[in-house]
Tab-separated table of C-alpha atoms and ligand atoms in Angstrom:
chain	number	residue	atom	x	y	z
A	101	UNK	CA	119.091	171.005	41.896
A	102	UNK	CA	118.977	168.022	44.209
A	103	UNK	CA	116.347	170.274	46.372
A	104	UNK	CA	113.778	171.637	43.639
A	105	UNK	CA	114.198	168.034	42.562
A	106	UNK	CA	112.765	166.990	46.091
A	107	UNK	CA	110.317	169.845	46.142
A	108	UNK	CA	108.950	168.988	42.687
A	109	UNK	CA	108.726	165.300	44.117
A	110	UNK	CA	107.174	166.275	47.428
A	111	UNK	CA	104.641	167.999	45.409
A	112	UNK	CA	103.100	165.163	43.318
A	113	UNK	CA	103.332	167.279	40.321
A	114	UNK	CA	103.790	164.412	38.160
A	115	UNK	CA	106.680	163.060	36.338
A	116	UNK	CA	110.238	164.492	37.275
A	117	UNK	CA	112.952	163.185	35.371
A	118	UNK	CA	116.198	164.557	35.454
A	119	UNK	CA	118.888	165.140	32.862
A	120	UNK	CA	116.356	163.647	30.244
A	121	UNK	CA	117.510	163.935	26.272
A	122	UNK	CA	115.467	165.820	24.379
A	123	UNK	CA	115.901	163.684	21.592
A	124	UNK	CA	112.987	161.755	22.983
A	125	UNK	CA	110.498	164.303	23.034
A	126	UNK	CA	110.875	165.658	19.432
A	127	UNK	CA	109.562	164.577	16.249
A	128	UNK	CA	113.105	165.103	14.549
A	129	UNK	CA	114.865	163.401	17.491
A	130	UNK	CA	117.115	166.066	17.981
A	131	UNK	CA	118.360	167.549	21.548
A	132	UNK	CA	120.518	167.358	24.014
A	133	UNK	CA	119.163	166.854	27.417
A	134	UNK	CA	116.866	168.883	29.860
A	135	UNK	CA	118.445	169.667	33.443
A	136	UNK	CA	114.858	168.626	34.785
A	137	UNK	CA	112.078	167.586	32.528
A	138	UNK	CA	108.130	167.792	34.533
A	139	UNK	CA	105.030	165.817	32.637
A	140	UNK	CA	102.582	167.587	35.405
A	141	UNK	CA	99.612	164.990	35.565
A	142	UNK	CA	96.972	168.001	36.352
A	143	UNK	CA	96.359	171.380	35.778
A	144	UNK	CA	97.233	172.720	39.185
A	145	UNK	CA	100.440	170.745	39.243
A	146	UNK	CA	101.785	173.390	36.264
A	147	UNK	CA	100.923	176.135	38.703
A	148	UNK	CA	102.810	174.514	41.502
A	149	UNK	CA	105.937	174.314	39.408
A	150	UNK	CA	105.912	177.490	37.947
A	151	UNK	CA	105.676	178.782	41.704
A	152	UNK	CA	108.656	176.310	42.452
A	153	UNK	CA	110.846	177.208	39.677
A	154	UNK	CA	110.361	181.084	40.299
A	155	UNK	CA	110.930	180.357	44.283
A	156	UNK	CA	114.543	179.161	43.049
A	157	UNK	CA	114.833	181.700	39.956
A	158	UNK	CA	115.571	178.860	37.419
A	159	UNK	CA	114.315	179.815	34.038
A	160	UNK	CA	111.737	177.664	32.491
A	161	UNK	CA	110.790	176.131	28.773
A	162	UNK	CA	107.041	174.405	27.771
A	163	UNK	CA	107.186	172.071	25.512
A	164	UNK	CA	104.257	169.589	23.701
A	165	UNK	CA	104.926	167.140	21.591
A	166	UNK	CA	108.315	168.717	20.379
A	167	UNK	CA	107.052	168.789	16.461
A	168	UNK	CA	107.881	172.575	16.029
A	169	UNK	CA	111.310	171.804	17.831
A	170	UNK	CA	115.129	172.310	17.028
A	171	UNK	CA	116.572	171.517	20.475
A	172	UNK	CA	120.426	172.218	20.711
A	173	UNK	CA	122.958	169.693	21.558
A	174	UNK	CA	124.017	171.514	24.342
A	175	UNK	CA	120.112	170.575	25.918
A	176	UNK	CA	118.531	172.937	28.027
A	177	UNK	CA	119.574	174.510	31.246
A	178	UNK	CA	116.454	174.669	34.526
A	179	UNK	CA	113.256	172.967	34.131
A	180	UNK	CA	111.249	171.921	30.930
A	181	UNK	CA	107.557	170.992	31.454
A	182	UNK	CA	105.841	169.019	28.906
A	183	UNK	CA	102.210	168.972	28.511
A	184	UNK	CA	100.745	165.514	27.503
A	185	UNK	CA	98.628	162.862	29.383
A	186	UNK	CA	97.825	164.305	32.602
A	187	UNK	CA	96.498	167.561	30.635
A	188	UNK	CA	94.229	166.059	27.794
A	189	UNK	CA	91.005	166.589	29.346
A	190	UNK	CA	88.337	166.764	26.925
A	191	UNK	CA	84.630	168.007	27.325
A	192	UNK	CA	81.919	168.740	24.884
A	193	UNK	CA	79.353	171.309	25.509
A	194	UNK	CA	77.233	171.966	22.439
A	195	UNK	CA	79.410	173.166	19.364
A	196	UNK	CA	82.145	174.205	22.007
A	197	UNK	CA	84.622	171.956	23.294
A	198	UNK	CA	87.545	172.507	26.092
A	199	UNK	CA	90.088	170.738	25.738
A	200	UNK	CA	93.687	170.373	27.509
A	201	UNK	CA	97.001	171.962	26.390
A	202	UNK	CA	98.306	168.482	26.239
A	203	UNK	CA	95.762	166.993	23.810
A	204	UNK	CA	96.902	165.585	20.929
A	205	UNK	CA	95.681	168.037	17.700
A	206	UNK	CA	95.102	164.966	15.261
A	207	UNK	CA	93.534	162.835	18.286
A	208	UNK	CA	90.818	165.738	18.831
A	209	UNK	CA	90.538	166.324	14.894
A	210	UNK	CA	89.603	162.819	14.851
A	211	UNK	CA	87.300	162.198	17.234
A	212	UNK	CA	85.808	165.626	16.617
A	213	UNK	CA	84.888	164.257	13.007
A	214	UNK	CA	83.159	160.796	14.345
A	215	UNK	CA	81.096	162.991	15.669
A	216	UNK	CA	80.339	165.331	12.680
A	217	UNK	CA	82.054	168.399	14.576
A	218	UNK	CA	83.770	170.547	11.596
A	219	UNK	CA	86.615	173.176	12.108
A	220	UNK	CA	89.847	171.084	12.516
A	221	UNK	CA	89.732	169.212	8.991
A	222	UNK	CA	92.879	171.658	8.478
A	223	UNK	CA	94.583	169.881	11.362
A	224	UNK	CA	94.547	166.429	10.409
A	225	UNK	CA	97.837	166.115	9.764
A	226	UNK	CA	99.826	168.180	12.591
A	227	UNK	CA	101.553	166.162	14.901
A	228	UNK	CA	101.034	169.050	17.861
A	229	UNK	CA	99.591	169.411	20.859
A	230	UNK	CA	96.901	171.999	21.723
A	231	UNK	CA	99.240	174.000	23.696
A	232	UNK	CA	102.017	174.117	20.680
A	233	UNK	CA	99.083	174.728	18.375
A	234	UNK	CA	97.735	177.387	19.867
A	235	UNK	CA	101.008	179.304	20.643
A	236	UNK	CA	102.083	178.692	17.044
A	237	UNK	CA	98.578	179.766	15.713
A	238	UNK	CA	99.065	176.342	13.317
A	239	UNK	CA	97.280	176.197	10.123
A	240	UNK	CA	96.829	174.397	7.254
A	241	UNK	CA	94.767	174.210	3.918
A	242	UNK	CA	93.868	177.731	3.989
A	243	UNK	CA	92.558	177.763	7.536
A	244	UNK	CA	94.414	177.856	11.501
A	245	UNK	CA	93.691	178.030	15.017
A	246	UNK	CA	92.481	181.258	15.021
A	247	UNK	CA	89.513	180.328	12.731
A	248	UNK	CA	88.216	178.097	15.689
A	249	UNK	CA	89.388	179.411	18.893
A	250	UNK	CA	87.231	181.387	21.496
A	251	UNK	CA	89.687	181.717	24.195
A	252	UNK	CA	92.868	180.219	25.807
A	253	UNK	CA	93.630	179.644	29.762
A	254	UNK	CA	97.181	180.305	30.169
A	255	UNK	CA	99.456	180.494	32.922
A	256	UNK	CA	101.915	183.350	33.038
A	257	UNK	CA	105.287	183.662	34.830
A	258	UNK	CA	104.010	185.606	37.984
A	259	UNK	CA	101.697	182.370	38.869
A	260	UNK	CA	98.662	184.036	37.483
A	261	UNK	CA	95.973	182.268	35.303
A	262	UNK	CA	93.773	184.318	32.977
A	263	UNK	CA	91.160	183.193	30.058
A	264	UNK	CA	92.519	185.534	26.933
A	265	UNK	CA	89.954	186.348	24.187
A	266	UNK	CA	90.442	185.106	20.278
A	267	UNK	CA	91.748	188.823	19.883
A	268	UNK	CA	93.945	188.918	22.988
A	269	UNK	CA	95.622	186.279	21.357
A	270	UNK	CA	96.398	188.261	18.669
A	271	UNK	CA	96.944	185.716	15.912
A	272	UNK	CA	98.843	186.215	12.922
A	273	UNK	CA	100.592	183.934	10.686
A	274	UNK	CA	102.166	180.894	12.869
A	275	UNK	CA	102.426	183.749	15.386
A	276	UNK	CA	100.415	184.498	19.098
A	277	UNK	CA	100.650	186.710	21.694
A	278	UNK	CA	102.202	184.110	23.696
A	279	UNK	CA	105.856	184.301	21.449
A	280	UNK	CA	107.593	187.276	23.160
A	281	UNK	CA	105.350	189.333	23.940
A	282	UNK	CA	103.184	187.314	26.491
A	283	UNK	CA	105.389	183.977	27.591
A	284	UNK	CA	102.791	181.834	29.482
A	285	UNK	CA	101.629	178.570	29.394
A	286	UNK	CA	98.433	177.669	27.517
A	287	UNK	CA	96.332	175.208	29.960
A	288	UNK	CA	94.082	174.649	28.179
A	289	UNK	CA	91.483	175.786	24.968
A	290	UNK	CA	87.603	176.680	24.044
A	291	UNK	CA	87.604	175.672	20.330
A	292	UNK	CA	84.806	176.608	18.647
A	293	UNK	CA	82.938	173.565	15.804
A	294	UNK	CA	80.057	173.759	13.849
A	295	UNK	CA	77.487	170.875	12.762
A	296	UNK	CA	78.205	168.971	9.429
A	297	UNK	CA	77.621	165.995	7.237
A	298	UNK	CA	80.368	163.399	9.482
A	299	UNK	CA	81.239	161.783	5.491
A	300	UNK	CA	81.736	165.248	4.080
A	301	UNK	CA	84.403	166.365	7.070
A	302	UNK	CA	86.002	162.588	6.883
A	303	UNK	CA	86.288	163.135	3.017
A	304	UNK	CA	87.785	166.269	3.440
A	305	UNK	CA	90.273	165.188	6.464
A	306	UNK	CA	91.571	162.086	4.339
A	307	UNK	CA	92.063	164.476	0.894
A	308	UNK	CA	94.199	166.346	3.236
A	309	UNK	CA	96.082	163.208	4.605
A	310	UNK	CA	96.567	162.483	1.367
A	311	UNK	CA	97.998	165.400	-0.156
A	312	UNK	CA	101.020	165.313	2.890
A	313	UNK	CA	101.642	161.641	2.438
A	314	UNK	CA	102.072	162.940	-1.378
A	315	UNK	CA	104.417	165.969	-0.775
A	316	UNK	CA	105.682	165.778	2.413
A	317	UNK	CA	107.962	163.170	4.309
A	318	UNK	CA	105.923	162.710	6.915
A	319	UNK	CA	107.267	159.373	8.184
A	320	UNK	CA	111.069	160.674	8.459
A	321	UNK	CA	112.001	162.342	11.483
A	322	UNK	CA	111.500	166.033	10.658
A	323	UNK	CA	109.674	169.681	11.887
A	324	UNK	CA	107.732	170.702	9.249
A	325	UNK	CA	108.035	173.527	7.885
A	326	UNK	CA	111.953	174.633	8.488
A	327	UNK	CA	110.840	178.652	6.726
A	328	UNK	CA	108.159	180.667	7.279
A	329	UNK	CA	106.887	181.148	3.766
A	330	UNK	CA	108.365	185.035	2.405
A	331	UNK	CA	105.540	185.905	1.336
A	332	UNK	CA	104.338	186.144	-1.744
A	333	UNK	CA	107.035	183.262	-2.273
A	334	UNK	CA	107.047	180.042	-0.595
A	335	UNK	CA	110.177	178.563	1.222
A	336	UNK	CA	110.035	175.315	-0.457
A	337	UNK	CA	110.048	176.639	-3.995
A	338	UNK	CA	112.765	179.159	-3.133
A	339	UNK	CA	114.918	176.076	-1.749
A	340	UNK	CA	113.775	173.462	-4.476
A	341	UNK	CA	114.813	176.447	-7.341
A	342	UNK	CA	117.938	177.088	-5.908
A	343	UNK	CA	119.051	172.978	-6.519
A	344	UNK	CA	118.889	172.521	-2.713
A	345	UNK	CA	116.626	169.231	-2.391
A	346	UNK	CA	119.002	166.887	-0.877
A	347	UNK	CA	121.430	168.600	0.082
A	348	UNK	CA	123.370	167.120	3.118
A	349	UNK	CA	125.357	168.040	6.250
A	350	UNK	CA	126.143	165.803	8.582
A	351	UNK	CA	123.310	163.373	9.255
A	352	UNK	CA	120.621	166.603	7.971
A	353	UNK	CA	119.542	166.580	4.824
A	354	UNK	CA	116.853	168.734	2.733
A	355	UNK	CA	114.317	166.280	1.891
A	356	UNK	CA	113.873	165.005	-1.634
A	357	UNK	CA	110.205	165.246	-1.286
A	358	UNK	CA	109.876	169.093	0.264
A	359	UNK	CA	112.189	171.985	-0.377
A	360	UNK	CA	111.010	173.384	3.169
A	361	UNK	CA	111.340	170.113	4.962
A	362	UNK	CA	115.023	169.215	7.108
A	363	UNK	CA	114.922	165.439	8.155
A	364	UNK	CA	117.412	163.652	10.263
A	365	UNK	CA	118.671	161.604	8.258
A	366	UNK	CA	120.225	159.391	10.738
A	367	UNK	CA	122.849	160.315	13.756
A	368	UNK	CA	121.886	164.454	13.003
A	369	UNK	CA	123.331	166.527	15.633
A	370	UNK	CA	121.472	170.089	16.083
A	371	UNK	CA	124.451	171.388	14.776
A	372	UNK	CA	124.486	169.683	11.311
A	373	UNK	CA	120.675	171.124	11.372
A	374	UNK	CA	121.559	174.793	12.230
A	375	UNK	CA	124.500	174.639	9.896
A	376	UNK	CA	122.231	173.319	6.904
A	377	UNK	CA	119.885	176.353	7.738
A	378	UNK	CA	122.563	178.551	7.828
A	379	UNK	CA	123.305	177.449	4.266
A	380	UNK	CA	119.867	177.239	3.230
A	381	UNK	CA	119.667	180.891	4.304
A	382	UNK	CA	122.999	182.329	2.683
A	383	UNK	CA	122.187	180.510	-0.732
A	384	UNK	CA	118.942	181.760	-0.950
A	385	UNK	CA	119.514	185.531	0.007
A	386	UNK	CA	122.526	184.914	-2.569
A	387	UNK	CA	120.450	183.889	-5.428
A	388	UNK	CA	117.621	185.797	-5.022
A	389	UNK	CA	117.949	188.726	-2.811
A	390	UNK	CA	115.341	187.418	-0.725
A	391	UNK	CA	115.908	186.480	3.497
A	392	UNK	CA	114.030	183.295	4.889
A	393	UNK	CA	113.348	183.593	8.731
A	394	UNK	CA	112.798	180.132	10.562
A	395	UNK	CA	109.438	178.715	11.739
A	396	UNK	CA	110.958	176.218	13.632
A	397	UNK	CA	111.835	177.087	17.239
A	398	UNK	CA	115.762	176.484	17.950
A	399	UNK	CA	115.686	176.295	21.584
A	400	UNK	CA	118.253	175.499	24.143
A	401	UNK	CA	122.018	176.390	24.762
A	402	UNK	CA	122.343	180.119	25.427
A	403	UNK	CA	119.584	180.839	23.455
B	232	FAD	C1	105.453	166.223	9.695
B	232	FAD	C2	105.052	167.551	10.276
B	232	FAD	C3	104.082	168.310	9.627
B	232	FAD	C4	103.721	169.564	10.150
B	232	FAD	N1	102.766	170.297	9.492
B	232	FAD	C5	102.391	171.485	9.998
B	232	FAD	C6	101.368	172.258	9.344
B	232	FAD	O1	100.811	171.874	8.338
B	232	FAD	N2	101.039	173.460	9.898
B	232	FAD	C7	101.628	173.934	11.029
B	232	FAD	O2	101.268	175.030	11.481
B	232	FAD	N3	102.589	173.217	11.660
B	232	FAD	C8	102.984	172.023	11.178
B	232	FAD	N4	103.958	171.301	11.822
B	232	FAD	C9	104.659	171.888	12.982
B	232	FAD	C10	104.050	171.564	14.356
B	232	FAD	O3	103.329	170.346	14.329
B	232	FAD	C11	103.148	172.695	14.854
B	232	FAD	O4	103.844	173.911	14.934
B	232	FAD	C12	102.548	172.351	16.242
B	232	FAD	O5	101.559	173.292	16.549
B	232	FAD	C13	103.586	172.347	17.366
B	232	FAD	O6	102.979	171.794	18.519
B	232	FAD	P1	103.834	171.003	19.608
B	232	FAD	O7	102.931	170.586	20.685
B	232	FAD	O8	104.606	169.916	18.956
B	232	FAD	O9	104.795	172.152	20.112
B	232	FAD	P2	106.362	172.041	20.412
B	232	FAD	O10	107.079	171.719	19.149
B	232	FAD	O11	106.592	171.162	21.575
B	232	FAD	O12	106.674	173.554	20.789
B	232	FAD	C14	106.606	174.560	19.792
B	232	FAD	C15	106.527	175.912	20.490
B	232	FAD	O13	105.292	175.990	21.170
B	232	FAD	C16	105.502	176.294	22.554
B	232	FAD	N5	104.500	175.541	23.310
B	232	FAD	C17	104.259	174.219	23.267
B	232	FAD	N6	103.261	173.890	24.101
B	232	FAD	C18	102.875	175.030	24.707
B	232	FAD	C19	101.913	175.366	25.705
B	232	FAD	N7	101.112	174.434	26.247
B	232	FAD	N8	101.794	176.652	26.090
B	232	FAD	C20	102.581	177.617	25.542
B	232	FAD	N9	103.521	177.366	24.615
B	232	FAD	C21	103.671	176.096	24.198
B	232	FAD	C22	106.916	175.822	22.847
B	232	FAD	O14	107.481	176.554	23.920
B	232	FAD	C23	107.619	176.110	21.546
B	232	FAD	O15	108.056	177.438	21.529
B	232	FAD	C24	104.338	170.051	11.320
B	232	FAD	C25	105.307	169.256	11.969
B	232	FAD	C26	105.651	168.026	11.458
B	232	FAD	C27	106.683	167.194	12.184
C-alpha cells in the first residue's frame, strides 16, 4: 500500500489518510476503518485516483457524507474516496444550477430558497450529499431527485466521464442506474428550479423541518430510513405494530420516536446493528408474512 499511498501523494489529489475509521464519516458513527480514505480537492483529482487504484487493481468505494451508511466493523478493504469540500462547486445559470457531487443537499436547498429557487423544499431535511442523493434518487414529501434533475457527470470504472440524461439515470424509488447496474461516480449535477414566491418555499421548507423534528430522531446518531417502505405498507408501521419501538441489542436500539429509524445508542458496533435488522426482519416476515429489504447500504467486510 505504502506505494499507491506515495502515488496518491505525488499526485496532489487531495487528502490521503490511511487506516481512517469510518465511524467518523457516518451520521450513525458506525465503521470500522478504511485501508486508504481520499477527500480529492478537484474534479480531476477523482479521475486520477480511479486511474491509480485500477493501475494496482484495488477495488474502490464512494462515499458522501455517510448518512445512507452501515459500515461494518471489519472497515473496508482498498481505497474509499469521499466527496466533500474540494467538490462543492456551485454555479447558477438561469433556473439551472450545477453543482458538485460533494455539495451538501440541505446547504444548496438553503441557499437555493434565499434566492426564491423552488424544487428542493423536499430536501430540507437530508443530511446527503449531491453525489449520495443522486445515486439514491432521495426523496421526500411526495417528491425526489428525479423531479429536478437534468443530467449527472459521472465517472465510471474504466476512467471514462460521461453526462447521463434524467432517463439514463433511470430513477425509481431510492434507486439509480448507478446501484449495480452502472457503478460510477457522480461528479457532479444539472438540477433543474423554477421561480417562486422566496416566503412561500421558506414556509414550505420549515413545515417540513418541522414535521422530522416531530417524528423522527433526527439529533441521535442514525440512517434514516433502515426499510424501504413494502409497499403499500410502510416499514415503520410494520415495526411500530409488531411492539418493536425500542427494542435493543447491544448499543442499537429501534427508536422510540420512528419504527423505521435504528440509532446508536451509544458504543453500537455494526454488528449489534445488523443483528437488530436481522430481528427486525424475522419478526416481521413472522407476524405478517410480509419481507422488508434494507435501504440502508451495509458496506464493508466481504461484502
Ligand atoms: C436523519 C436522517 C434523515 C434522512 N431522511 C431521508 C429522507 O427523507 N429521504 C431520503 O431519501 N433519505 C434520507 N436519509 C438518508 C440519506 O441522507 C440519503 O440517502 C442521502 O442521499 C445519502 O447521501 P450521502 O452523501 O450521505 O451518501 P452516503 O451515505 O455516503 O452513501 C450512500 C450511497 O451512495 C453512494 N454514493 C455516495 N456519494 C456518491 C457519489 N458521489 N457518486 C456515486 N455514488 C455515491 C455510496 O457509494 C453509497 O452506496 C436520511 C438520513 C438521516 C441520517
Amino acid at each position: 500500500m505504502e506505494n499507491v499511498i506515495q502515488e496518491l501523494r505525488d499526485r496532489e489529489v487531495g487528502k490521503v489518510l490511511e487506516q481512517e475509521p469510518l465511524a467518523n464519516h457516518t451520521t450513525m458513527k458506525i465503521g470500522g476503518p478504511a485501508d486508504i480514505l481520499i477527500i480529492p480537492n478537484r474534479v480531476e483529482a477523482v479521475k486520477d485516483i480511479m486511474d491509480i487504484v485500477k493501475k494496482h487493481d484495488l477495488p474502490w468505494t464512494v462515499i458522501g457524507r455517510g448518512s445512507n451508511l452501515l459500515v461494518l466493523d471489519e472497515g473496508i478493504r482498498g481505497v474509499v474516496i469521499k466527496l466533500g469540500a474540494g467538490l462543492d462547486h456551485l454555479e447558477i445559470d438561469g433556473d439551472q444550477v450545477t453543482v458538485g457531487g460533494g455539495y451538501s443537499v440541505v446547504r444548496l436547498a438553503t441557499s437555493m430558497s434565499k434566492k426564491g429557487m423552488s424544487g428542493l423544499e423536499f430536501a430540507a431535511g437530508i443530511p446527503g450529499s449531491i453525489g449520495g442523493a443522486v445515486y439514491m434518487n432521495a426523496g421526500a414529501h411526495g417528491s425526489d431527485m428525479s423531479e429536478i434533475l437534468v443530467k449527472a457527470r459521472i465517472l465510471f470504472e474504466d476512467g471514462t466521464i460521461e453526462w447521463l440524461t434524467n432517463e439514463e439515470m433511470d430513477f425509481s424509488y431510492r434507486t439509480s442506474v448507478l446501484q449495480k447496474k452502472r457503478p460510477g461516480v457522480c461528479l457532479e449535477a444539472i438540477l433543474k428550479l423554477e421561480q417562486k414566491e422566496r416566503e412561500a418555499i421558506t414556509a414550505q421548507m420549515q413545515q417540513n423541518k418541522d414535521y422530522r423534528k416531530n417524528t423522527q430522531p433526527y439529533s441521535s446518531p442514525c440512517a434514516g430510513s433502515i426499510f424501504r417502505n413494502p409497499l403499500p405498507d410502510h416499514a415503520g408501521n410494520l415495526v411500530e405494530k409488531a411492539g418493536l419501538k425500542g427494542y435493543q441489542i447491544g448499543g442499537a436500539k429501534v427508536s422510540e420516536m420512528h419504527g423505521n429509524f435504528i440509532v446508536n445508542a451509544g458504543g453500537a458496533t455494526a454488528k449489534d446493528v445488523l443483528d437488530l435488522i436481522e430481528y427486525v426482519k424475522k419478526t416481521i416476515r413472522e407476524q405478517y408474512d410480509v419481507d422488508m429489504h434494507t435501504e440502508v447500504e451495509i458496506i464493508g467486510g466481504n461484502r
